[in-house]
mmCIF file of C-alpha atoms in Angstrom:
data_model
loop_
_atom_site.group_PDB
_atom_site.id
_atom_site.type_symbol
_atom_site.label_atom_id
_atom_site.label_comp_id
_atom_site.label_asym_id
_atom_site.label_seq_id
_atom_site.Cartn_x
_atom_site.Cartn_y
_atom_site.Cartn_z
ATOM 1 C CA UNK A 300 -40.451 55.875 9.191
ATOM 2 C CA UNK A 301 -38.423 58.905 10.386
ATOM 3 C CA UNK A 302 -34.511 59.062 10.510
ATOM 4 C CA UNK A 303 -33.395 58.833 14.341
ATOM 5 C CA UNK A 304 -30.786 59.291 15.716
ATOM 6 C CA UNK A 305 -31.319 55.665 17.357
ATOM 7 C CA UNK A 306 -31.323 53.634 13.890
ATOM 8 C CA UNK A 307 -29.561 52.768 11.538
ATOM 9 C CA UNK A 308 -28.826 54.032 8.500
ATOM 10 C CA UNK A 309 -27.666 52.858 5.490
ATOM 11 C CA UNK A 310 -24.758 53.543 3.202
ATOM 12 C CA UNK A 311 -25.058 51.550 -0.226
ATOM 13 C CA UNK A 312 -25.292 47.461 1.538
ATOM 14 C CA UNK A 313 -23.326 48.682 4.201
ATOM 15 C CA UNK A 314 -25.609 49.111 7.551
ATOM 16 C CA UNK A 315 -23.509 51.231 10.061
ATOM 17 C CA UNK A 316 -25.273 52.563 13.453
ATOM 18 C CA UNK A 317 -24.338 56.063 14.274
ATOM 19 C CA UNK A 318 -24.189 55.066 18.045
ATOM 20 C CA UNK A 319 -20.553 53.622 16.894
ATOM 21 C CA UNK A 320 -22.106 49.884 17.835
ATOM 22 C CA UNK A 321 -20.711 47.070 18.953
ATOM 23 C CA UNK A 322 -16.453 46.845 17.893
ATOM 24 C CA UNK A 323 -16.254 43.001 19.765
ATOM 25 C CA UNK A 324 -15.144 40.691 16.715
ATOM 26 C CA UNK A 325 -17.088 37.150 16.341
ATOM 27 C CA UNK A 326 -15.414 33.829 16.152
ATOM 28 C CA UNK A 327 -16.176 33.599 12.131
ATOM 29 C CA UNK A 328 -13.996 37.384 11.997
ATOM 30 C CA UNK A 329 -11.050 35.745 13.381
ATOM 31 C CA UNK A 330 -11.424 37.168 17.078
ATOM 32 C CA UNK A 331 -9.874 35.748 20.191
ATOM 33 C CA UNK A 332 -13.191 32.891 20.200
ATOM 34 C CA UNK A 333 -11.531 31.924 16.507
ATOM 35 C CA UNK A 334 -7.890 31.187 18.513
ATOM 36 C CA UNK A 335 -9.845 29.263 20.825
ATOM 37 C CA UNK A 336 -11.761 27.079 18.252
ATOM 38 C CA UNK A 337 -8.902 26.698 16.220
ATOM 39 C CA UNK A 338 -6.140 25.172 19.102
ATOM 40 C CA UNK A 339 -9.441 22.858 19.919
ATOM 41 C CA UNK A 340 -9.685 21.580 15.929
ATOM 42 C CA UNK A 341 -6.013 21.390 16.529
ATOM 43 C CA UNK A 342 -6.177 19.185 19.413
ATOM 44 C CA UNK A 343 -8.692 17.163 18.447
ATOM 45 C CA UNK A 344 -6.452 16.590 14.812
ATOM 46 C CA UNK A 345 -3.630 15.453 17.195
ATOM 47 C CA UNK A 346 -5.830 13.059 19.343
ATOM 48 C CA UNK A 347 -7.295 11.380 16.378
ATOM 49 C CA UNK A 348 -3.946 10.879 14.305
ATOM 50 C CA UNK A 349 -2.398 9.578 17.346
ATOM 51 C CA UNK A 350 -5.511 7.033 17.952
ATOM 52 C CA UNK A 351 -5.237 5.622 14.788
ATOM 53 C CA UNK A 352 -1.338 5.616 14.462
ATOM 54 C CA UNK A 353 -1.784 3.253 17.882
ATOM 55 C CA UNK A 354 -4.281 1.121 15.910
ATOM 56 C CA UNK A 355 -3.407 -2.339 14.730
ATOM 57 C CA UNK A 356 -2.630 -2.846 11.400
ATOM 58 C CA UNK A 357 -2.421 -6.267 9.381
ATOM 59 C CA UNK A 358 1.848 -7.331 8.736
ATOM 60 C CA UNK A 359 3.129 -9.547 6.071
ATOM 61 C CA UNK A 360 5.494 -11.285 4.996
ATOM 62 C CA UNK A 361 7.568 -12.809 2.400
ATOM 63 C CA UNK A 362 8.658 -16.169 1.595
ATOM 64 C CA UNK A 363 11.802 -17.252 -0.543
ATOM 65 C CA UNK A 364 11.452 -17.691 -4.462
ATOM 66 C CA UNK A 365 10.836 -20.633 -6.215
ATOM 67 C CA UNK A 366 10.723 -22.591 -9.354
ATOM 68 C CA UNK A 367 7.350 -23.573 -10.177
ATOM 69 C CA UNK A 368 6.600 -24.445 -14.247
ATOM 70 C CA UNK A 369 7.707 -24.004 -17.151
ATOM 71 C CA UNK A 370 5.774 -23.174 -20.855
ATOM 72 C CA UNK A 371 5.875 -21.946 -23.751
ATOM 73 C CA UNK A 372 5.636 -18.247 -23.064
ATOM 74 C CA UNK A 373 8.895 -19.112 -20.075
ATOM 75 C CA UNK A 374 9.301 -20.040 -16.563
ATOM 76 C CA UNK A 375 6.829 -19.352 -13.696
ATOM 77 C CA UNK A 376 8.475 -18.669 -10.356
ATOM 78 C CA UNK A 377 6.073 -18.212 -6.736
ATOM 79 C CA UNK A 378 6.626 -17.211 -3.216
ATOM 80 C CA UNK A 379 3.881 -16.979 -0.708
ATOM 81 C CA UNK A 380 2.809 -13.942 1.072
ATOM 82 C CA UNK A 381 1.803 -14.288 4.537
ATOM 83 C CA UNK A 382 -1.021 -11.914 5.759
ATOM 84 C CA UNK A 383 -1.984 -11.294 9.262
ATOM 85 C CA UNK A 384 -5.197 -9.662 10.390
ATOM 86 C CA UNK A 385 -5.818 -8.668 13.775
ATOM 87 C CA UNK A 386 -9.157 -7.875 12.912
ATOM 88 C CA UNK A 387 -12.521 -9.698 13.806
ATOM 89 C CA UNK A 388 -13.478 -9.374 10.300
ATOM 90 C CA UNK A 389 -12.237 -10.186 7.051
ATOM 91 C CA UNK A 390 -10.534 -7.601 4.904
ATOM 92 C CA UNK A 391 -10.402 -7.304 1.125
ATOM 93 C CA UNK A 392 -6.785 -7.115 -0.605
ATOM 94 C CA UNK A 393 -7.378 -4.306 -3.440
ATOM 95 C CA UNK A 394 -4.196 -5.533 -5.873
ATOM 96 C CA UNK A 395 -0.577 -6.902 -5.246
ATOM 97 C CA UNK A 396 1.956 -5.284 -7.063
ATOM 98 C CA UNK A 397 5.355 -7.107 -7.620
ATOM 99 C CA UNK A 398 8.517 -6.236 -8.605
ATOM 100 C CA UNK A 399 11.349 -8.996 -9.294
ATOM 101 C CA UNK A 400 15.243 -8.148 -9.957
ATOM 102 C CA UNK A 401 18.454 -9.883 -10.509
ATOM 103 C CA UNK A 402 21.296 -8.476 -10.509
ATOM 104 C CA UNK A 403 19.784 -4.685 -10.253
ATOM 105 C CA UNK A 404 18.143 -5.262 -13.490
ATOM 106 C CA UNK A 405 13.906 -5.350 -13.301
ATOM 107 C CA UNK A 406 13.197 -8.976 -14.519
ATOM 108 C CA UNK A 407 9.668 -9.160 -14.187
ATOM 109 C CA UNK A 408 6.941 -6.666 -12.843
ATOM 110 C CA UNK A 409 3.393 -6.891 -12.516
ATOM 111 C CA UNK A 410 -0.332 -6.461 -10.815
ATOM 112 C CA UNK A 411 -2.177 -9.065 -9.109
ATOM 113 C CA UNK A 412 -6.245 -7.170 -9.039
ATOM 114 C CA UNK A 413 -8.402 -8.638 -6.639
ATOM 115 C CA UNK A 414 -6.422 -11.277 -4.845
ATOM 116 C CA UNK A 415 -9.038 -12.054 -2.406
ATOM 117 C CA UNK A 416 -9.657 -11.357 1.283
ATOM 118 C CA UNK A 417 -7.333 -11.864 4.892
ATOM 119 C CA UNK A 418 -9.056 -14.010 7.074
ATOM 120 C CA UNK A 419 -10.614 -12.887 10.025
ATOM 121 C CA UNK A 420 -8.172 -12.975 13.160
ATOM 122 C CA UNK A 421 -5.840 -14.736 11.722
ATOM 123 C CA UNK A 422 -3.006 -15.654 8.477
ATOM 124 C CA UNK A 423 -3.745 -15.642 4.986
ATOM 125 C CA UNK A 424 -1.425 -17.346 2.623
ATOM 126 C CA UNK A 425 -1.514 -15.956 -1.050
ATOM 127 C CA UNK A 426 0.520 -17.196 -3.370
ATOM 128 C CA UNK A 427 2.049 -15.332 -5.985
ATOM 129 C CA UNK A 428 3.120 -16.344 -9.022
ATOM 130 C CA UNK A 429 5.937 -14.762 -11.045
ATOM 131 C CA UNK A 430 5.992 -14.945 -14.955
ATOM 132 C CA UNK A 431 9.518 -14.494 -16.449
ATOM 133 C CA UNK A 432 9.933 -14.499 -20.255
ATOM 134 C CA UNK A 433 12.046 -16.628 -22.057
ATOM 135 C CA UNK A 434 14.478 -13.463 -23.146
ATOM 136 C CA UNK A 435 15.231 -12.738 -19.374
ATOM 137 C CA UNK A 436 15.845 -16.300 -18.627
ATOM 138 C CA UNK A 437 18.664 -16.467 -21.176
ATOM 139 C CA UNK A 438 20.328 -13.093 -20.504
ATOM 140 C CA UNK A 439 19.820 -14.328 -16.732
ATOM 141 C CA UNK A 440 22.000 -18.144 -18.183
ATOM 142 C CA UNK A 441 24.140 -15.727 -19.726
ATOM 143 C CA UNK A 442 25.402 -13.847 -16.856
ATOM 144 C CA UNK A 443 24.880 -17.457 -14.606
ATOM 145 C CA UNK A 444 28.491 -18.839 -13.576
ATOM 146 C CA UNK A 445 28.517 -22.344 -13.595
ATOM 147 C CA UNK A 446 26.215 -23.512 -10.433
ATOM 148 C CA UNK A 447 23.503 -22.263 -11.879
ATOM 149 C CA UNK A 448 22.343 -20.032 -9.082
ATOM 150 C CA UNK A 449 21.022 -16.052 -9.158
ATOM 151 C CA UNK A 450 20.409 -13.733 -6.482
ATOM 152 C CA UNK A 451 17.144 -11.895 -6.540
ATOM 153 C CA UNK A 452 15.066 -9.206 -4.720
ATOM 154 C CA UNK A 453 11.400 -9.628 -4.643
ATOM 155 C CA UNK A 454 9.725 -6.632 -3.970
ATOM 156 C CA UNK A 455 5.866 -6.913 -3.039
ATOM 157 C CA UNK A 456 3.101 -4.540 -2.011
ATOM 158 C CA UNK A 457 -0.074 -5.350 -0.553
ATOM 159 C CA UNK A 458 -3.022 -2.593 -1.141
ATOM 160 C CA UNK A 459 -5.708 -3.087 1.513
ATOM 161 C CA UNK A 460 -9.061 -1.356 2.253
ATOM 162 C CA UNK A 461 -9.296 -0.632 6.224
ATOM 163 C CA UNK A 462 -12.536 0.958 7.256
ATOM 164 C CA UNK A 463 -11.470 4.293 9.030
ATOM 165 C CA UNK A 464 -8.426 4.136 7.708
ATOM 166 C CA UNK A 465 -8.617 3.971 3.789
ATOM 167 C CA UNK A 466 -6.540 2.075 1.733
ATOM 168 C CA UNK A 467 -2.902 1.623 2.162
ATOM 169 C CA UNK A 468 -0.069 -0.502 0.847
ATOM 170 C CA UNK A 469 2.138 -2.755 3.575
ATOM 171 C CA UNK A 470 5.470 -2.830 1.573
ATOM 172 C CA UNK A 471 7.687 -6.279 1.659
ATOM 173 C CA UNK A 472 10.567 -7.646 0.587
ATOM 174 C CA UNK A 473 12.915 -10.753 -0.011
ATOM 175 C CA UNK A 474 15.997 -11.223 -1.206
ATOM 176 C CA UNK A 475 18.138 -14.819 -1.638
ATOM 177 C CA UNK A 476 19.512 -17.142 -4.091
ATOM 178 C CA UNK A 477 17.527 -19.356 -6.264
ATOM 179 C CA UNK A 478 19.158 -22.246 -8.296
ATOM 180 C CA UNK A 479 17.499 -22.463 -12.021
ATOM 181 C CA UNK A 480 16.385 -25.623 -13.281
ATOM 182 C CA UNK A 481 18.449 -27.672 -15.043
ATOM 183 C CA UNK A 482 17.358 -29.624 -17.544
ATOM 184 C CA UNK A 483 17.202 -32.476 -16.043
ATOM 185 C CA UNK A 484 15.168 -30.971 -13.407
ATOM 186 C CA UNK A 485 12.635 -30.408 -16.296
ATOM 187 C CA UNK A 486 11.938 -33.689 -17.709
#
């Protein structure tokens, strides 16, 4: 093989032609094909988020608190959470998490894993029980004036698994006042 003028030569890795070649850049360089490519990726990002932002999503909501039992450990309190799905299938509920105040003060907290599935096109009830300790129930009597009655906030969150769309939480809330068991009420 001879050196021509015609072919290329090489510098170190570097191949160069000595014809000056070809200055057009490629889409991978970042030329005016990569613009193009890009606003498309762009546009197609758009389309997509705006799809699934349109999409239906399952709502819930929150009933009031009640008193439920009582034990040795303290008193059990519930609410239901109503789940809709407007889904031909059935989804599964990853966890509820619950949070449950008086008075701005955290009360009781906790995780429900693996409360089941929402029904296919339609409600789910769950019901959620709420276990408050004996030491909260007498700082609650403490601060109680005479009829017995607290207001609360009940914070829930439902984690779901949506195909397409991954898991999210649906955040809910109630708030109200709950008269405490007397002890009459008890026995």
């Amino acid at each position: 093989m001879g050196t021509g003028e015609d072919e290329p030569q090489k510098s170190g890795d570097v191949t160069t032609a000595d014809d000056g070649g070809d200055d057009e850049e490629t889409p991978e360089e970042g030329g005016e094909g990569g613009g193009m490519m890009a606003s498309l990726v762009g546009k197609a990002r758009g389309f997509v988020a705006e799809k699934i932002a349109q999409m239906p999503k399952p709502e819930a909501s929150l009933e009031r608190v009640e008193f439920k039992s009582i034990s040795r450990e303290g008193i059990t309190l519930h609410s239901y959470v109503d789940v809709s799905n407007p889904y031909s299938y059935r989804i599964p509920i990853c966890e509820l998490t619950y949070t449950f105040k008086s008075d701005g003060k955290v009360i009781a907290s906790g995780t429900m894993p693996d409360p089941g599935w929402i029904g296919a096109s339609g409600l789910t009830k769950l019901e959620l029980p709420v276990d408050v300790p004996y030491d909260f129930v007498m700082s609650l009597m403490k601060d109680l004036s005479g009829d017995w009655d607290i207001d609360y906030v009940l914070e829930v969150g439902i984690t779901i698994d949506l195909p397409v769309l991954g898991t999210f939480t649906i955040p809910v809330a109630t708030e109200g006042e709950m008269k405490l068991p007397t002890f009459r009420d008890m026995f």
